[in-house]
Short mmCIF file of C-alpha atoms and ligand atoms in Angstrom, two decimals:
data_model
loop_
_atom_site.label_atom_id
_atom_site.label_comp_id
_atom_site.label_asym_id
_atom_site.label_seq_id
_atom_site.Cartn_x
_atom_site.Cartn_y
_atom_site.Cartn_z
CA UNK P 1 -145.54 -209.87 13.76
CA UNK P 2 -142.15 -210.77 12.27
CA UNK P 3 -140.03 -207.73 11.45
CA UNK P 4 -139.62 -208.66 7.78
CA UNK P 5 -143.36 -209.20 7.44
CA UNK P 6 -144.01 -205.86 9.16
CA UNK P 7 -141.53 -204.08 6.89
CA UNK P 8 -143.24 -205.53 3.82
CA UNK P 9 -146.66 -204.49 5.07
CA UNK P 10 -145.42 -200.94 5.76
CA UNK P 11 -143.77 -200.73 2.37
CA UNK P 12 -146.95 -201.77 0.57
CA UNK P 13 -149.13 -199.43 2.60
CA UNK P 14 -146.86 -196.44 1.96
CA UNK P 15 -146.66 -197.26 -1.73
CA UNK P 16 -150.45 -197.30 -1.96
CA UNK P 17 -151.15 -194.29 0.26
CA UNK P 18 -148.38 -191.70 -0.02
CA UNK P 19 -149.22 -189.31 -2.87
CA UNK P 20 -146.27 -188.72 -5.24
CA UNK P 21 -146.20 -184.99 -4.37
CA UNK P 22 -145.64 -185.94 -0.72
CA UNK P 23 -142.46 -187.81 -1.63
CA UNK P 24 -140.53 -184.61 -2.24
CA UNK P 25 -138.56 -182.73 0.41
CA UNK P 26 -140.76 -180.15 2.18
CA UNK P 27 -139.49 -176.67 2.91
CA UNK P 28 -140.87 -174.91 6.00
CA UNK P 29 -143.87 -173.46 4.16
CA UNK P 30 -144.90 -176.95 3.06
CA UNK P 31 -144.82 -178.52 6.53
CA UNK P 32 -148.10 -179.26 8.29
CA UNK P 33 -148.06 -178.07 11.92
CA UNK P 34 -150.70 -179.03 14.51
CA UNK P 35 -153.05 -176.40 15.83
CA UNK P 36 -156.62 -175.30 16.37
CA UNK P 37 -156.39 -173.72 12.92
CA UNK P 38 -154.74 -176.75 11.27
CA UNK P 39 -153.92 -175.66 7.71
CA UNK P 40 -152.65 -177.55 4.69
CA UNK P 41 -150.45 -176.20 1.91
CA UNK P 42 -152.16 -178.52 -0.63
CA UNK P 43 -154.93 -181.10 -1.02
CA UNK P 44 -152.31 -183.84 -1.21
CA UNK P 45 -150.78 -182.71 2.09
CA UNK P 46 -154.23 -182.96 3.67
CA UNK P 47 -154.85 -186.41 2.18
CA UNK P 48 -151.46 -187.70 3.31
CA UNK P 49 -152.01 -186.31 6.82
CA UNK P 50 -155.51 -187.82 7.07
CA UNK P 51 -154.34 -191.25 5.94
CA UNK P 52 -151.43 -191.27 8.37
CA UNK P 53 -153.63 -189.94 11.21
CA UNK P 54 -156.24 -192.63 10.61
CA UNK P 55 -153.52 -195.27 10.74
CA UNK P 56 -152.22 -193.71 13.99
CA UNK P 57 -148.85 -193.08 12.34
CA UNK P 58 -148.73 -189.35 13.06
CA UNK P 59 -147.65 -190.73 16.48
CA UNK P 60 -146.43 -194.27 15.76
CA UNK P 61 -145.53 -195.24 19.33
CA UNK P 62 -148.64 -193.93 21.10
CA UNK P 63 -150.98 -196.80 22.08
CA UNK P 64 -153.95 -197.43 19.79
CA UNK P 65 -156.31 -196.74 22.73
CA UNK P 66 -155.47 -193.04 22.30
CA UNK P 67 -155.53 -193.13 18.50
CA UNK P 68 -151.80 -193.74 17.99
CA UNK P 69 -150.06 -196.43 15.97
CA UNK P 70 -149.27 -198.75 18.89
CA UNK P 71 -145.86 -199.62 17.40
CA UNK P 72 -142.87 -200.68 19.49
CA UNK P 73 -139.63 -198.65 19.07
CA UNK P 74 -138.19 -201.11 16.57
CA UNK P 75 -141.33 -201.10 14.42
CA UNK P 76 -141.44 -197.30 14.62
CA UNK P 77 -137.88 -197.22 13.35
CA UNK P 78 -138.83 -199.50 10.44
CA UNK P 79 -141.70 -197.16 9.56
CA UNK P 80 -139.39 -194.16 9.73
CA UNK P 81 -136.82 -195.88 7.50
CA UNK P 82 -139.40 -196.95 4.97
CA UNK P 83 -140.73 -193.39 4.83
CA UNK P 84 -137.21 -192.09 4.28
CA UNK P 85 -136.59 -194.70 1.58
CA UNK P 86 -139.33 -193.22 -0.60
CA UNK P 87 -138.75 -189.64 0.58
CA UNK P 88 -142.19 -189.47 2.29
CA UNK P 89 -142.79 -186.25 4.20
CA UNK P 90 -143.45 -186.14 7.90
CA UNK P 91 -147.26 -185.73 7.84
CA UNK P 92 -147.53 -183.64 11.02
CA UNK P 93 -145.17 -181.55 13.17
CA UNK P 94 -145.67 -180.60 16.82
CA UNK P 95 -143.75 -180.43 20.08
CA UNK P 96 -146.64 -182.36 21.62
CA UNK P 97 -145.86 -185.33 19.38
CA UNK P 98 -142.11 -185.39 20.03
CA UNK P 99 -142.06 -184.52 23.71
CA UNK P 100 -145.30 -184.19 25.65
CA UNK P 101 -147.08 -187.34 24.44
CA UNK P 102 -144.37 -189.77 25.62
CA UNK P 103 -144.03 -187.81 28.89
CA UNK P 104 -147.80 -188.06 29.52
CA UNK P 105 -147.63 -191.80 28.94
CA UNK P 106 -144.93 -192.04 31.57
CA UNK P 107 -146.08 -189.49 34.15
CA UNK P 108 -149.63 -188.31 33.33
CA UNK P 109 -152.78 -189.69 34.94
CA UNK P 110 -155.44 -191.49 32.90
CA UNK P 111 -157.71 -188.43 32.68
CA UNK P 112 -154.84 -186.36 31.26
CA UNK P 113 -153.93 -189.05 28.73
CA UNK P 114 -157.53 -189.39 27.57
CA UNK P 115 -157.93 -185.66 27.28
CA UNK P 116 -154.68 -184.67 25.58
CA UNK P 117 -153.26 -187.64 23.66
CA UNK P 118 -156.04 -188.05 21.03
CA UNK P 119 -155.82 -184.30 20.28
CA UNK P 120 -152.07 -184.60 19.78
CA UNK P 121 -152.47 -187.61 17.46
CA UNK P 122 -155.06 -185.74 15.37
CA UNK P 123 -153.07 -182.50 15.30
CA UNK P 124 -155.94 -180.55 16.83
CA UNK P 125 -153.84 -178.49 19.25
CA UNK P 126 -150.26 -177.26 19.14
CA UNK P 127 -147.87 -177.34 22.07
CA UNK P 128 -144.80 -175.38 23.08
CA UNK P 129 -142.17 -176.04 25.72
CA UNK P 130 -141.84 -173.59 28.62
CA UNK P 131 -138.55 -174.59 30.23
CA UNK P 132 -135.92 -171.85 29.65
CA UNK P 133 -136.13 -168.50 31.40
CA UNK P 134 -134.09 -165.30 31.08
CA UNK P 135 -132.01 -166.50 34.06
CA UNK P 136 -132.27 -170.28 33.61
CA UNK P 137 -131.03 -172.15 30.51
CA UNK P 138 -128.26 -174.68 31.09
CA UNK P 139 -128.93 -174.26 34.80
CA UNK P 140 -132.57 -175.12 34.21
CA UNK P 141 -133.29 -175.98 37.84
CA UNK P 142 -132.64 -172.31 38.69
CA UNK P 143 -135.99 -171.35 37.13
CA UNK P 144 -138.03 -168.69 38.93
CA UNK P 145 -141.52 -168.70 37.38
CA UNK P 146 -143.79 -169.09 40.42
CA UNK P 147 -147.01 -171.05 40.79
CA UNK P 148 -148.92 -170.47 44.02
CA UNK P 149 -151.84 -172.72 44.93
CA UNK P 150 -155.14 -170.89 45.43
CA UNK P 151 -158.02 -173.34 45.99
CA UNK P 152 -158.45 -175.47 42.86
CA UNK P 153 -156.06 -173.34 40.84
CA UNK P 154 -152.43 -172.31 40.60
CA UNK P 155 -151.63 -168.64 40.03
CA UNK P 156 -148.61 -168.37 37.74
CA UNK P 157 -146.27 -165.35 37.47
CA UNK P 158 -142.97 -165.13 35.61
CA UNK P 159 -141.39 -165.33 32.17
CA UNK P 160 -140.20 -167.99 29.72
CA UNK P 161 -137.80 -167.35 26.86
CA UNK P 162 -136.65 -169.01 23.60
CA UNK P 163 -140.04 -170.73 23.42
CA UNK P 164 -140.16 -172.37 19.98
CA UNK P 165 -143.49 -171.71 18.25
CA UNK P 166 -144.41 -169.69 21.35
CA UNK P 167 -146.39 -167.12 19.35
CA UNK P 168 -148.63 -169.68 17.65
CA UNK P 169 -149.04 -172.52 20.15
CA UNK P 170 -152.37 -173.30 21.81
CA UNK P 171 -150.90 -174.89 24.94
CA UNK P 172 -147.61 -174.91 26.84
CA UNK P 173 -146.05 -177.66 28.98
CA UNK P 174 -144.28 -175.62 31.57
CA UNK P 175 -141.93 -175.90 34.53
CA UNK P 176 -142.86 -173.72 37.51
CA UNK P 177 -141.54 -173.28 41.03
CA UNK P 178 -144.12 -174.38 43.61
CA UNK P 179 -141.84 -174.48 46.66
CA UNK P 180 -139.23 -171.69 46.77
CA UNK P 181 -137.86 -172.97 50.10
CA UNK P 182 -137.03 -176.49 48.89
CA UNK P 183 -133.65 -177.40 47.31
CA UNK P 184 -133.97 -176.13 43.74
CA UNK P 185 -134.74 -179.43 41.97
CA UNK P 186 -137.28 -180.41 44.62
CA UNK P 187 -139.50 -177.34 44.44
CA UNK P 188 -140.45 -177.61 40.74
CA UNK P 189 -143.77 -178.75 39.22
CA UNK P 190 -144.89 -179.54 35.66
CA UNK P 191 -148.03 -177.68 34.54
CA UNK P 192 -150.07 -177.66 31.32
CA UNK P 193 -151.15 -174.11 30.50
CA UNK P 194 -153.78 -173.06 27.98
CA UNK P 195 -152.12 -170.14 26.18
CA UNK P 196 -155.46 -168.36 25.71
CA UNK P 197 -155.81 -167.90 29.50
CA UNK P 198 -155.94 -164.21 30.53
CA UNK P 199 -152.54 -162.94 31.70
CA UNK P 200 -150.45 -164.78 29.07
CA UNK P 201 -148.60 -162.46 26.68
CA UNK P 202 -146.16 -163.33 23.89
CA UNK P 203 -143.43 -161.38 22.09
CA UNK P 204 -141.64 -162.82 19.02
CA UNK P 205 -137.82 -163.05 18.98
CA UNK P 206 -136.08 -162.70 15.63
CA UNK P 207 -133.34 -165.23 14.86
CA UNK P 208 -130.11 -164.79 12.89
CA UNK P 209 -131.74 -166.76 10.04
CA UNK P 210 -134.34 -163.98 9.74
CA UNK P 211 -137.18 -166.12 11.09
CA UNK P 212 -139.10 -165.56 14.31
CA UNK P 213 -139.15 -169.16 15.33
CA UNK P 214 -139.38 -168.45 19.03
CA UNK P 215 -140.83 -166.05 21.59
CA UNK P 216 -140.66 -164.65 25.08
CA UNK P 217 -143.76 -165.47 27.11
CA UNK P 218 -144.88 -163.55 30.17
CA UNK P 219 -147.33 -164.78 32.80
CA UNK P 220 -149.17 -162.29 34.99
CA UNK P 221 -151.52 -163.89 37.54
CA UNK P 222 -152.40 -166.69 35.11
CA UNK P 223 -154.89 -169.08 36.68
CA UNK P 224 -154.32 -172.77 35.88
CA UNK P 225 -156.64 -175.57 37.13
CA UNK P 226 -154.95 -177.98 39.54
CA UNK P 227 -156.03 -180.87 37.30
CA UNK P 228 -153.40 -179.61 34.80
CA UNK P 229 -150.58 -180.61 37.14
CA UNK P 230 -148.70 -183.61 35.70
CA UNK P 231 -147.28 -186.07 38.26
CA UNK P 232 -147.04 -184.74 41.81
CA UNK P 233 -146.53 -181.21 43.07
CA UNK P 234 -142.78 -180.51 43.56
CA UNK P 235 -141.83 -183.61 41.57
CA UNK P 236 -141.80 -181.89 38.18
CA UNK P 237 -138.05 -182.32 37.82
CA UNK P 238 -138.59 -186.05 37.18
CA UNK P 239 -141.04 -185.22 34.38
CA UNK P 240 -138.70 -182.54 33.04
CA UNK P 241 -135.81 -184.98 32.76
CA UNK P 242 -137.97 -187.72 31.24
CA UNK P 243 -139.25 -185.28 28.63
CA UNK P 244 -135.74 -184.07 27.80
CA UNK P 245 -134.79 -187.65 26.94
CA UNK P 246 -137.51 -187.63 24.28
CA UNK P 247 -136.46 -184.19 23.04
CA UNK P 248 -132.88 -185.37 22.63
CA UNK P 249 -133.98 -188.58 20.95
CA UNK P 250 -136.00 -186.52 18.49
CA UNK P 251 -133.12 -184.08 17.93
CA UNK P 252 -130.56 -186.81 17.45
CA UNK P 253 -132.15 -187.82 14.13
CA UNK P 254 -131.57 -191.45 14.87
CA UNK P 255 -131.45 -192.43 11.24
CA UNK P 256 -128.28 -190.40 10.77
CA UNK P 257 -129.94 -188.94 7.70
CA UNK P 258 -129.29 -185.29 8.45
CA UNK P 259 -128.73 -184.24 4.84
CA UNK P 260 -131.45 -182.33 3.09
CA UNK P 261 -132.20 -184.81 0.30
CA UNK P 262 -132.74 -182.00 -2.24
CA UNK P 263 -129.15 -180.87 -1.89
CA UNK P 264 -126.51 -183.53 -1.40
CA UNK P 265 -122.94 -182.44 -0.81
CA UNK P 266 -121.59 -184.97 -3.27
CA UNK P 267 -123.67 -183.65 -6.15
CA UNK P 268 -122.98 -180.04 -5.16
CA UNK P 269 -119.22 -180.75 -5.11
CA UNK P 270 -119.37 -182.28 -8.59
CA UNK P 271 -121.37 -179.31 -9.88
CA UNK P 272 -119.46 -176.47 -8.23
CA UNK P 273 -115.91 -177.82 -7.92
CA UNK P 274 -115.67 -180.40 -10.70
CA UNK P 275 -113.12 -183.18 -11.29
CA UNK P 276 -109.38 -183.06 -11.94
CA UNK P 277 -107.58 -184.85 -14.79
CA UNK P 278 -107.55 -188.08 -12.76
CA UNK P 279 -111.29 -187.99 -12.18
CA UNK P 280 -111.05 -186.93 -8.53
CA UNK P 281 -112.72 -183.95 -6.90
CA UNK P 282 -110.48 -181.05 -7.92
CA UNK P 283 -109.99 -179.61 -4.40
CA UNK P 284 -107.91 -182.02 -2.25
CA UNK P 285 -108.82 -180.48 1.12
CA UNK P 286 -112.48 -180.53 0.32
CA UNK P 287 -112.17 -184.12 -0.84
CA UNK P 288 -110.68 -185.10 2.49
CA UNK P 289 -113.31 -183.20 4.48
CA UNK P 290 -116.11 -184.76 2.49
CA UNK P 291 -114.77 -188.26 3.08
CA UNK P 292 -114.36 -187.55 6.81
CA UNK P 293 -117.91 -186.36 7.05
CA UNK P 294 -119.29 -189.26 5.06
CA UNK P 295 -117.47 -191.71 7.33
CA UNK P 296 -118.89 -190.02 10.39
CA UNK P 297 -122.42 -190.06 8.99
CA UNK P 298 -122.15 -193.74 8.20
CA UNK P 299 -120.76 -194.47 11.65
CA UNK P 300 -123.73 -192.66 13.20
CA UNK P 301 -126.13 -194.60 11.01
CA UNK P 302 -124.55 -197.99 11.73
CA UNK P 303 -124.38 -197.28 15.46
CA UNK P 304 -128.07 -196.46 15.44
CA UNK P 305 -128.91 -199.63 13.54
CA UNK P 306 -126.79 -201.71 15.89
CA UNK P 307 -128.43 -200.24 18.97
CA UNK P 308 -131.94 -200.76 17.63
CA UNK P 309 -131.10 -204.33 16.65
CA UNK P 310 -129.75 -204.89 20.16
CA UNK P 311 -132.88 -203.52 21.84
CA UNK P 312 -135.32 -205.11 19.43
CA UNK P 313 -138.84 -204.12 20.39
CA UNK P 314 -137.98 -202.24 23.57
CA UNK P 315 -136.71 -198.71 24.19
CA UNK P 316 -132.93 -198.40 23.82
CA UNK P 317 -130.63 -197.40 26.67
CA UNK P 318 -131.59 -193.85 27.72
CA UNK P 319 -127.93 -192.73 27.51
CA UNK P 320 -127.90 -193.22 23.76
CA UNK P 321 -129.98 -190.12 22.87
CA UNK P 322 -127.55 -188.01 24.92
CA UNK P 323 -124.64 -189.15 22.81
CA UNK P 324 -126.50 -189.18 19.52
CA UNK P 325 -127.93 -185.68 20.02
CA UNK P 326 -124.43 -184.34 20.53
CA UNK P 327 -122.90 -186.25 17.60
CA UNK P 328 -125.64 -185.65 15.07
CA UNK P 329 -126.15 -181.92 15.74
CA UNK P 330 -122.40 -181.26 15.57
CA UNK P 331 -122.18 -183.36 12.39
CA UNK P 332 -125.05 -181.43 10.86
CA UNK P 333 -123.29 -178.13 11.52
CA UNK P 334 -120.08 -179.45 9.90
CA UNK P 335 -122.12 -180.57 6.94
CA UNK P 336 -123.65 -177.08 6.54
CA UNK P 337 -120.23 -175.46 6.74
CA UNK P 338 -118.90 -177.83 4.12
CA UNK P 339 -121.83 -176.95 1.87
CA UNK P 340 -120.86 -173.28 2.19
CA UNK P 341 -117.22 -174.15 1.37
CA UNK P 342 -118.40 -175.94 -1.76
CA UNK P 343 -120.73 -173.18 -2.91
CA UNK P 344 -118.22 -170.39 -2.20
CA UNK P 345 -119.71 -166.92 -2.66
CA UNK P 346 -122.80 -168.49 -4.23
CA UNK P 347 -123.60 -169.90 -0.80
CA UNK P 348 -123.69 -166.44 0.76
CA UNK P 349 -126.66 -164.99 -1.11
CA UNK P 350 -129.69 -163.91 0.90
CA UNK P 351 -132.11 -162.97 -1.88
CA UNK P 352 -132.30 -162.17 -5.58
CA UNK P 353 -132.74 -163.92 -8.91
CA UNK P 354 -129.03 -164.47 -9.43
CA UNK P 355 -129.03 -167.27 -6.83
CA UNK P 356 -130.79 -170.62 -7.16
CA UNK P 357 -133.36 -171.76 -4.60
CA UNK P 358 -130.89 -174.32 -3.18
CA UNK P 359 -128.16 -171.68 -2.85
CA UNK P 360 -130.45 -169.30 -0.96
CA UNK P 361 -131.72 -172.12 1.19
CA UNK P 362 -128.21 -173.28 2.05
CA UNK P 363 -127.36 -170.04 3.88
CA UNK P 364 -130.62 -170.11 5.81
CA UNK P 365 -129.95 -173.73 6.79
CA UNK P 366 -126.37 -172.85 7.84
CA UNK P 367 -127.62 -170.06 10.12
CA UNK P 368 -130.63 -171.96 11.48
CA UNK P 369 -128.63 -175.09 12.28
CA UNK P 370 -126.29 -173.14 14.55
CA UNK P 371 -129.19 -173.40 16.98
CA UNK P 372 -129.24 -177.22 16.93
CA UNK P 373 -126.33 -177.57 19.32
CA UNK P 374 -127.94 -175.03 21.71
CA UNK P 375 -131.61 -176.10 21.73
CA UNK P 376 -132.44 -179.05 23.97
CA UNK P 377 -129.24 -178.48 25.98
CA UNK P 378 -125.97 -177.12 24.57
CA UNK P 379 -123.18 -179.35 23.27
CA UNK P 380 -120.93 -178.39 26.21
CA UNK P 381 -123.63 -179.36 28.67
CA UNK P 382 -124.34 -182.58 26.75
CA UNK P 383 -120.66 -183.47 27.10
CA UNK P 384 -120.88 -182.82 30.85
CA UNK P 385 -123.86 -185.13 31.15
CA UNK P 386 -122.30 -187.80 28.94
CA UNK P 387 -119.17 -187.79 31.05
CA UNK P 388 -121.26 -188.13 34.21
CA UNK P 389 -124.06 -190.49 33.11
CA UNK P 390 -122.40 -192.54 30.38
CA UNK P 391 -118.77 -192.51 31.49
CA UNK P 392 -119.47 -192.13 35.23
CA UNK P 393 -116.92 -189.35 35.69
CA UNK P 394 -117.54 -186.86 38.55
CA UNK P 395 -119.35 -183.66 37.37
CA UNK P 396 -121.15 -180.48 38.51
CA UNK P 397 -124.95 -180.34 37.91
CA UNK P 398 -126.38 -178.94 34.64
CA UNK P 399 -129.35 -179.39 32.33
C1 FAD E 401 -133.55 -172.73 18.27
C2 FAD E 401 -133.77 -172.83 19.74
C3 FAD E 401 -134.99 -173.27 20.19
C4 FAD E 401 -135.23 -173.35 21.56
N1 FAD E 401 -136.48 -173.74 21.95
C5 FAD E 401 -136.75 -173.77 23.27
C6 FAD E 401 -138.07 -174.09 23.69
O1 FAD E 401 -138.96 -174.35 22.88
N2 FAD E 401 -138.32 -174.08 25.00
C7 FAD E 401 -137.36 -173.82 25.93
O2 FAD E 401 -137.66 -173.87 27.11
N3 FAD E 401 -136.10 -173.49 25.56
C8 FAD E 401 -135.78 -173.45 24.24
N4 FAD E 401 -134.52 -173.11 23.83
C9 FAD E 401 -133.54 -172.69 24.84
C10 FAD E 401 -132.40 -173.66 25.06
O3 FAD E 401 -132.83 -174.80 25.77
C11 FAD E 401 -131.32 -172.89 25.81
O4 FAD E 401 -130.85 -171.87 24.95
C12 FAD E 401 -130.17 -173.78 26.23
O5 FAD E 401 -130.57 -174.68 27.21
C13 FAD E 401 -128.97 -172.94 26.74
O6 FAD E 401 -129.36 -172.05 27.71
P1 FAD E 401 -128.98 -170.49 27.61
O7 FAD E 401 -129.39 -170.01 26.27
O8 FAD E 401 -129.54 -169.81 28.80
O9 FAD E 401 -127.41 -170.46 27.64
P2 FAD E 401 -126.47 -170.50 28.94
O10 FAD E 401 -126.95 -171.56 29.85
O11 FAD E 401 -126.37 -169.12 29.48
O12 FAD E 401 -125.08 -170.96 28.31
C14 FAD E 401 -124.19 -170.03 27.70
C15 FAD E 401 -122.93 -170.78 27.29
O13 FAD E 401 -122.29 -171.32 28.46
C16 FAD E 401 -122.09 -172.72 28.33
N5 FAD E 401 -122.30 -173.39 29.62
C17 FAD E 401 -123.30 -173.16 30.50
N6 FAD E 401 -123.20 -173.98 31.56
C18 FAD E 401 -122.11 -174.77 31.33
C19 FAD E 401 -121.48 -175.81 32.05
N7 FAD E 401 -121.96 -176.24 33.22
N8 FAD E 401 -120.38 -176.39 31.49
C20 FAD E 401 -119.89 -175.98 30.31
N9 FAD E 401 -120.43 -174.98 29.57
C21 FAD E 401 -121.53 -174.38 30.08
C22 FAD E 401 -123.14 -173.18 27.33
O14 FAD E 401 -122.74 -174.37 26.65
C23 FAD E 401 -123.21 -171.98 26.38
O15 FAD E 401 -122.20 -172.07 25.41
C24 FAD E 401 -134.22 -173.03 22.49
C25 FAD E 401 -132.98 -172.60 22.02
C26 FAD E 401 -132.75 -172.49 20.68
C27 FAD E 401 -131.41 -172.02 20.21
#
């Protein structure tokens, strides 16, 4: 189908199917997360989810055979843009959607795809990512969680840390060491672990933002069926790297639309700083910083559009997410800091009636977003990889 025709069709469908209440920004309590106990904050949220699920658009790029939307990357970007245009909420959140599903398409066998993909599309199970360990973050290949083959099962022992949604998730996609003698990247396998298996324990970790978004997970003699091995034994590093590409693509917010639409810096600056006699923003430094940031955001957005236009219909160069993840997470942090500069002391409130909802939210966002340039590989490590993979400069190995 022609792109303009497809865009028109998407636009009409969204107009007819997205309830007005689902065209407002959602705070965390209003987001719908996958899981065995899938819950909805409102009837409209349920309706919106069900309509998108039935269309396959909870996972636009998953083939229709598994219940997904069957869209190519360019069409998926059009859908995403059209949703943003009307402020439509993401109907379903899950690490399985962003990371595991595309990795299963690339590395899983048919039985695994048939078993897991439809559940991911329908939001019936939630997934978490078991990569980092207390002694293995940037140096991910140094991971020590062991999996020893015993008949038709692996027996897993070890610990994972910083596992987002680790306390709530039903399943984990997990990196384990299956050959301790092999060079470190060659002795790793990729396992799918049901978190209700005996021997799995979870402890929440509190973040600076006050939330307990992630957890430490411990495995003690956890028995995992061999059929849950993705790809081949000791070749999990290939899966791990492929999956990280999808994580970084997701984190790079390709649209360049990192601003929370309920709270734009421009409006906040007009409200809190005001204009001088010549009709300009009264604070010259802030004015300059705002313009700088706006230029950067537009550059990110135009670059993204250019790349998608260039790769029409097929997946863009895999180096792009590396660069875009770095740029967009650093830009988002600058944006949050600028918001705090604009709000002044009113941006430092934690609770109480004397602050507005946006003011209270802005501090939480500032603190939470510090994590963006750490999760999925730190900015420093991203720069190492960019210099090696995109610029072909010599480098040491890192995540
Ligand atoms: C919000 C959040 C969610 C997360 N969710 C998950 C999850 O769901 N699953 C999961 O497995 N992990 C998750 N992580 C963990 C994340 O992937 C790691 O924190 C990250 O890879 C960094 O590892 P580390 O914390 O061990 O830091 P370290 O690797 O110890 O790094 C410490 C510092 O040293 C720097 N550094 C390290 N090596 C180099 C190098 N070679 N060159 C230059 N600088 C270097 C780093 O940039 C960093 O500043 C999450 C992290 C956060 C913050």
